[in-house]
Coordinates of C-alpha atoms in Angstrom, one line a residue:
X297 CA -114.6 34.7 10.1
X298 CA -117.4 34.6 7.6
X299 CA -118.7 31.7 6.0
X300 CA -122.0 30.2 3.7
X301 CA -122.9 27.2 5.4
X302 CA -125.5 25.9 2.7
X303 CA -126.5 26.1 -0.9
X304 CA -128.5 29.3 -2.6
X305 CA -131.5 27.2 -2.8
X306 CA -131.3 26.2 1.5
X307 CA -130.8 29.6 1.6
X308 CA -133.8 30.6 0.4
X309 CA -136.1 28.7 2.3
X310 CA -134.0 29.8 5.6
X311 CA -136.2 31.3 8.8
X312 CA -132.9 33.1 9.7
X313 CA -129.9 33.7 8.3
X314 CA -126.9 35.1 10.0
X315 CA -123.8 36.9 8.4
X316 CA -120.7 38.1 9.8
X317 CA -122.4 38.9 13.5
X318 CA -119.7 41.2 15.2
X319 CA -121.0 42.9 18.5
X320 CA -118.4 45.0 21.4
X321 CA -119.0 46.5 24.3
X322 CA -117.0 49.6 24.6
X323 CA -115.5 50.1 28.2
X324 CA -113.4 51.9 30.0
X325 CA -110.7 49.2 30.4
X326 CA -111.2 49.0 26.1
X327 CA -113.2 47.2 23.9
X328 CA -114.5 44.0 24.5
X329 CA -115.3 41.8 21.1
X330 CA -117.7 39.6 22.6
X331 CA -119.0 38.4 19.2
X332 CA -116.5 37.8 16.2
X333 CA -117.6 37.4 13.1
X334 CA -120.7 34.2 13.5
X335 CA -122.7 33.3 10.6
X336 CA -125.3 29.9 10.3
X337 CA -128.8 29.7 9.1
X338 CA -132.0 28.3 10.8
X339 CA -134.6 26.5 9.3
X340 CA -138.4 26.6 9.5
X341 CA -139.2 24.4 13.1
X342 CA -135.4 23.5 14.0
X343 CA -134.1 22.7 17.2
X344 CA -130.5 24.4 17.5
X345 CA -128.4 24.0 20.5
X346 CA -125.4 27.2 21.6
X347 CA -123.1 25.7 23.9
X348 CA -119.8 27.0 25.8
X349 CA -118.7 27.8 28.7
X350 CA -119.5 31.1 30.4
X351 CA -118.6 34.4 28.6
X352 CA -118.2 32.8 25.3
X353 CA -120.9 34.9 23.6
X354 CA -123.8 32.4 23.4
X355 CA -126.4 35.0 25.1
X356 CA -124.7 38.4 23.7
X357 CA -125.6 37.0 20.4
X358 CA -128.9 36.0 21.1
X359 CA -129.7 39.3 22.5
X360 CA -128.0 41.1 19.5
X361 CA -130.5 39.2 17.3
X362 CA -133.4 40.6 19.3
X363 CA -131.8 44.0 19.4
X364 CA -131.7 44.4 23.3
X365 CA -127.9 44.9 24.2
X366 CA -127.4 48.0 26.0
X367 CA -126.3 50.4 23.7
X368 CA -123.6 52.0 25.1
X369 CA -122.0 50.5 26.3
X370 CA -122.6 47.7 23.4
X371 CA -122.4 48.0 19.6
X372 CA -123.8 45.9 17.0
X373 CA -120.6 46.5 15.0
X374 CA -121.5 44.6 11.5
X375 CA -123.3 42.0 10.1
X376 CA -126.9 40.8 8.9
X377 CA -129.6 39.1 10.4
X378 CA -132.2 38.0 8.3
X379 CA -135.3 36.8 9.4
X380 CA -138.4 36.3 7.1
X381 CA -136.7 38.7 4.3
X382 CA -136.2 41.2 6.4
X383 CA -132.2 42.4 8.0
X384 CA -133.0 42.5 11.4
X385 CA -130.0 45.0 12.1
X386 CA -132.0 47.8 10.0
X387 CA -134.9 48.0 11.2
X388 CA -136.1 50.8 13.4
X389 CA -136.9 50.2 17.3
X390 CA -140.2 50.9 16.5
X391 CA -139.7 48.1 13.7
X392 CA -138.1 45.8 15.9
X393 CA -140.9 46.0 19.0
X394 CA -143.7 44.4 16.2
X395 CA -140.9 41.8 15.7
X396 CA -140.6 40.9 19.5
X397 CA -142.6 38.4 21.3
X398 CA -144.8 38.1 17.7
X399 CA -142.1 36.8 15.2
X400 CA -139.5 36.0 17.8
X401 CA -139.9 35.4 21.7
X402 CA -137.2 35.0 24.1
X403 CA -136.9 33.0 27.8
X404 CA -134.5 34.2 30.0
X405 CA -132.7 32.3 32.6
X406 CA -134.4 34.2 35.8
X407 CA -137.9 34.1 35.2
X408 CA -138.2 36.2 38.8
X409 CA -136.5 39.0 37.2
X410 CA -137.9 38.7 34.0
X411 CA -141.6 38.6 35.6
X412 CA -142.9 42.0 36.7
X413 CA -143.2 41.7 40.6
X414 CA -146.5 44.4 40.6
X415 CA -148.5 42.8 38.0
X416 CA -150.2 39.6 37.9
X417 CA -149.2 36.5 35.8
X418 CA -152.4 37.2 33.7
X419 CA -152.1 40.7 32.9
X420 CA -148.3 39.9 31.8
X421 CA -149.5 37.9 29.4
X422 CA -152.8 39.2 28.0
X423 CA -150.4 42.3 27.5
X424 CA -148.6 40.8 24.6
X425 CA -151.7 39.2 23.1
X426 CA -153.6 43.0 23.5
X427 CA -150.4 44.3 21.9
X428 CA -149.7 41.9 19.0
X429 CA -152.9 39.8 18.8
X430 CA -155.3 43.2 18.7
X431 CA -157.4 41.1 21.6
X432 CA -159.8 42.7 24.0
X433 CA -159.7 41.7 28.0
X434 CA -162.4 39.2 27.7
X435 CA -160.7 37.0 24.7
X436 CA -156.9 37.8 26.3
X437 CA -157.9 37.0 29.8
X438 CA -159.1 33.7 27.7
X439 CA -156.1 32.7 25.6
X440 CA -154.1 33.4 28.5
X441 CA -155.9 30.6 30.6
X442 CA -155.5 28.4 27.6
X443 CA -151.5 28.9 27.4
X444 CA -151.0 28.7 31.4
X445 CA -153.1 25.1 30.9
X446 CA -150.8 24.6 27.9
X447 CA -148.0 24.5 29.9
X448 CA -148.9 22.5 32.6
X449 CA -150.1 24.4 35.4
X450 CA -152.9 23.4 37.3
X451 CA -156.3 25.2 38.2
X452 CA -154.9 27.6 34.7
X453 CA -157.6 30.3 35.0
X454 CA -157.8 30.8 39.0
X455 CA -153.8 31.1 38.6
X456 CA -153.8 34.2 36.4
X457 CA -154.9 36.6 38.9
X458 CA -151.9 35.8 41.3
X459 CA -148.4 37.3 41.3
X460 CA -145.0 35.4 40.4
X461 CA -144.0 35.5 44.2
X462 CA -147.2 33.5 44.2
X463 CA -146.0 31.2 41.6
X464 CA -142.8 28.5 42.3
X465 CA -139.7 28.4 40.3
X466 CA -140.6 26.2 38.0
X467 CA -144.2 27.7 37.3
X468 CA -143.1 30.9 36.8
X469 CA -140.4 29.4 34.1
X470 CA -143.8 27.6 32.6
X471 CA -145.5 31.1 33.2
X472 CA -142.7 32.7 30.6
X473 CA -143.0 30.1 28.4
X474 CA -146.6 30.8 28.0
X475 CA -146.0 34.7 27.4
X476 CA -143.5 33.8 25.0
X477 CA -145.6 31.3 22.9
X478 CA -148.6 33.7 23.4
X479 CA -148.6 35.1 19.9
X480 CA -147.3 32.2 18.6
X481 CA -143.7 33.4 17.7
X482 CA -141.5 31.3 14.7
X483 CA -138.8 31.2 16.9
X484 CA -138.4 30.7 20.6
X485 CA -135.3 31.6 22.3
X486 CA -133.9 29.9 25.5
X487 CA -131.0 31.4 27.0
X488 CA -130.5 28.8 29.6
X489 CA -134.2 28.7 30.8
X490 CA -133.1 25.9 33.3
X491 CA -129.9 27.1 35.2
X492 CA -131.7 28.2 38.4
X493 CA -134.2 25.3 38.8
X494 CA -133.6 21.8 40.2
X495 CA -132.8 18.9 38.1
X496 CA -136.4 17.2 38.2
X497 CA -138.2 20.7 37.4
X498 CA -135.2 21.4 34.7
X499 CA -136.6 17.8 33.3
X500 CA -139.8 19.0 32.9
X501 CA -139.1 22.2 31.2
X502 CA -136.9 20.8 28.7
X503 CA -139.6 17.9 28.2
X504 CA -142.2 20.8 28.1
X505 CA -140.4 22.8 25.2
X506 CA -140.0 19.6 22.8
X507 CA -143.5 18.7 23.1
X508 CA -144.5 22.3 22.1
X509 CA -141.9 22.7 19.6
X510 CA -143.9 19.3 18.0
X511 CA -147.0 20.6 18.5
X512 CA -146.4 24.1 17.5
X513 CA -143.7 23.7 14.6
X514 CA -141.9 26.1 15.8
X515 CA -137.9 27.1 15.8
X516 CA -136.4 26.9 19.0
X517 CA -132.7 28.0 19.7
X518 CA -131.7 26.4 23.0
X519 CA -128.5 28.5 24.6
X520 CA -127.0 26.8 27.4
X521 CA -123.4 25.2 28.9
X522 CA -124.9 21.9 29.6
X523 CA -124.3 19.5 26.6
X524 CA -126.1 16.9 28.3
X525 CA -129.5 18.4 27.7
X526 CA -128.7 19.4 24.1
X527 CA -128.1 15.8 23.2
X528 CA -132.0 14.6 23.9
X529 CA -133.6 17.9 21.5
X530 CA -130.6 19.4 19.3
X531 CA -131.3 18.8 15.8
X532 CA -128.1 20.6 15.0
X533 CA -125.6 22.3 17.5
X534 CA -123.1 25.1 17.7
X535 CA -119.7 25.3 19.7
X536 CA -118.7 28.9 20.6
X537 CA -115.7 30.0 22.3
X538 CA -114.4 33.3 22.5
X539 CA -117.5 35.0 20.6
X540 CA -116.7 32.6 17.7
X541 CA -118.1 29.5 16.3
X542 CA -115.5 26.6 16.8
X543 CA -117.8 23.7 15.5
X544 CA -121.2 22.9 14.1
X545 CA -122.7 20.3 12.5
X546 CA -125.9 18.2 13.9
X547 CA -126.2 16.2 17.4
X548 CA -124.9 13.2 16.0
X549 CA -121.9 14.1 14.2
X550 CA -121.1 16.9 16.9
X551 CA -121.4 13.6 19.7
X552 CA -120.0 11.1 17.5
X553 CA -117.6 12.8 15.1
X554 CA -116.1 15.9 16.6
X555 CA -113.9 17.8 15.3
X556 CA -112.5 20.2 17.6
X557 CA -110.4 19.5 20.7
X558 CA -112.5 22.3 22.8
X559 CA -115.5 20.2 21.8
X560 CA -113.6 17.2 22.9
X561 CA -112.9 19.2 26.2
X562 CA -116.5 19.8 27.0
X563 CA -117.5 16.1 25.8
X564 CA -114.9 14.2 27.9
X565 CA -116.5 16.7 31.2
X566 CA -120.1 15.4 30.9
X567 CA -120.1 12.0 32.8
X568 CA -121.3 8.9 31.3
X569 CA -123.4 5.5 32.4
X570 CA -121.5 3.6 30.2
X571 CA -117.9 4.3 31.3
X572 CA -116.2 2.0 33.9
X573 CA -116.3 2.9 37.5
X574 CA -113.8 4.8 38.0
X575 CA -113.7 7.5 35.0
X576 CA -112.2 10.0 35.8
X577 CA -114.2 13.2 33.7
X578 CA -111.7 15.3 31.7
X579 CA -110.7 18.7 32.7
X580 CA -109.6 21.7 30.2
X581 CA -106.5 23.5 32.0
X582 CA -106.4 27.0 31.5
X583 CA -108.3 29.8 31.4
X584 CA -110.7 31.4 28.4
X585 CA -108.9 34.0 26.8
X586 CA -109.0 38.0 27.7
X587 CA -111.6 39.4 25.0
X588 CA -110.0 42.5 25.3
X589 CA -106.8 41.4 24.2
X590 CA -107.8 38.5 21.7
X591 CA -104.8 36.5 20.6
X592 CA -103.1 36.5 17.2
X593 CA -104.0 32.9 16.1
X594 CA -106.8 30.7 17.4
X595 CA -108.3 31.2 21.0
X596 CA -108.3 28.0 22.2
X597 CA -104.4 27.4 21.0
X598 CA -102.9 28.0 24.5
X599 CA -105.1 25.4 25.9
X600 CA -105.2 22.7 23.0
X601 CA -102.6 20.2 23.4
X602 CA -102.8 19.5 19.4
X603 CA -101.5 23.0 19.4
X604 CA -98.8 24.2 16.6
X605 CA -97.1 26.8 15.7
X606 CA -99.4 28.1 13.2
X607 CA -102.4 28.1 15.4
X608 CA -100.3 30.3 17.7
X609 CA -100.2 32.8 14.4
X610 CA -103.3 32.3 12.3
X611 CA -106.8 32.2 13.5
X612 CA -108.6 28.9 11.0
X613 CA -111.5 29.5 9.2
X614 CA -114.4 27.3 9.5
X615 CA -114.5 24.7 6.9
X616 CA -116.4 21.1 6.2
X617 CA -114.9 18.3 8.3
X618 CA -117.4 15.4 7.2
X619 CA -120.5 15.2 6.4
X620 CA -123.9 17.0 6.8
X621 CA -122.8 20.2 7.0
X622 CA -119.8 19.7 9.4
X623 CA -117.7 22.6 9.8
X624 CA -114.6 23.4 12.2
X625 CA -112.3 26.0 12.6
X626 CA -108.9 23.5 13.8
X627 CA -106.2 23.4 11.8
X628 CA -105.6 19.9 12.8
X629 CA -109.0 18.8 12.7
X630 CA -107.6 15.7 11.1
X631 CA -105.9 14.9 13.9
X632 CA -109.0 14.8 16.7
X633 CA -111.2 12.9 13.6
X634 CA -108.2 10.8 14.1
X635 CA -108.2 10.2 17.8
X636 CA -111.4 9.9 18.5
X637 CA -111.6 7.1 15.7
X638 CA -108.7 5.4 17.6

């Protein structure tokens, strides 16, 4: 499912452009197509949001863009990824370790697995600057103060010399951060930085990022299930399901104006302060669909009640559905526009 989202002329002036992403994993039970077919752009200091529920591809394809699935058992099967110019799928590892942490950065979800449990905070991160920035200890050991104090954590300098156990949850999420805006990528990944912290700290990181992202001008893709904190920073958002993209279009249209009845799903499950007491939040029945085994038509069809018989049989392409860029793949699109205008 391959589409161009935007003129030649947005094209050109595109951080990242994505084409007809397909990535499998190759198992012993079969092939899994976790990733079928994706293509959007980025601009220069955008804020895009990846929802869906779990295993819908959101992180698979993050990590394909960095080049750090396992392969095998994973395959980048087809597809281009360019950033700056440059097809991220062809370049050599070598290639691809300049590109990491200096053009591109990535937060995972576990910063205590992500951290290295033998080495300090500070050596962590004057690491990347030695490696990308050319800096000796004394100017590392430096900027690294300066980006732990960037992100809010007190008494920065004393702090670099202690290990993650030494650090809380939510300082060692601040602590990646810093690594990751250390060489001052033009595009920060998130792949749900905020799962394992507490809602006030999860606050405070997501309050943390958009200030940066302001300060810094940088990109920032923000992959996560929770469409609640995609609606406060999301310029623009993308639906996945099934390892393809259902629905994108900005925060407001994506809020206000969806499209899709999976998209409806997820929306009618957040609850809301202005509904009447008693709203009851929506539930999708069913389950995701086996991505060894990917139906004929579309993947949501045997859980969408504006089902028919052609979405049993023919998988929709994306196209506009309003406005700014607004693009769906329902074949009765219409018919949600309708209801939700009703």
């Amino acid at each position: 499912m391959m589409v161009k989202l935007v003129s030649a002329e947005k094209t050109m002036t595109s951080l990242m452009d994505i084409q007809d992403l397909k990535v499998s994993f190759h198992t012993e039970d079969g092939t899994v197509q976790a990733v079928n077919g994706i293509s959007y752009q980025m601009d220069p200091g955008e804020i895009l949001g990846v929802v869906g529920e779990s295993g819908c591809g959101k992180s698979v394809h993050a990590l394909s863009l960095m080049r750090l699935i396992p392969i095998p058992p994973g395959k980048i099967e087809s597809g281009q990824v360019n950033f700056d110019g440059r097809d991220l799928i062809k370049l050599t590892e070598a290639e691809m370790r300049h590109v990491r942490g200096r053009d591109i950065a990535m937060v995972f979800q576990d910063p205590m697995s992500s951290l290295n449990p033998v080495y300090t905070v500070g050596f962590q991160i004057m690491e990347a600057l030695k490696l990308h920035k050319g800096l000796d200890d004394k100017h590392a050991k430096a900027r690294a103060g300066e980006l732990l104090a960037l992100v809010g954590i007190p008494s920065a300098v004393k702090r670099l010399d202690d290990y993650p156990h030494q650090f809380s949850g939510g300082m060692r999420q601040r602590a990646m951060i810093a690594m990751a805006l250390s060489c001052e990528p033009r595009l920060l990944i998130a792949d749900e930085p905020t799962t394992a912290l507490d809602v006030t700290i999860q606050a405070q990181i997501v309050d943390l990022v958009i200030r940066l992202q302001e300060e810094l001008g940088m990109a920032v893709m923000w992959i996560t299930h929770d469409l609640g904190v995609v609606a406060e920073m999301a310029h623009k958002i993308n639906v996945m399901y099934a390892g393809f993209i259902i629905e994108r279009g900005n925060v407001h249209d994506i809020y206000k104006n969806t499209r899709h009845p999976y998209t409806l799903g997820l929306l009618g499950s957040l609850p809301r302060i202005d509904e009447p007491p008693g709203t009851k939040l929506v539930s999708i029945p069913g389950l995701p669909p086996d991505l060894l085994a990917l139906p004929k038509g579309c993947p949501f069809a045997a859980r969408c009640i504006y089902r028919i018989d052609q979405c049993l049989e023919q998988m929709p392409p994306l196209e506009p559905a309003g406005q700014n860029d607004h693009i769906v793949a329902c074949w009765r699109w219409e018919a949600v526009a309708g209801r939700k205008a009703g």
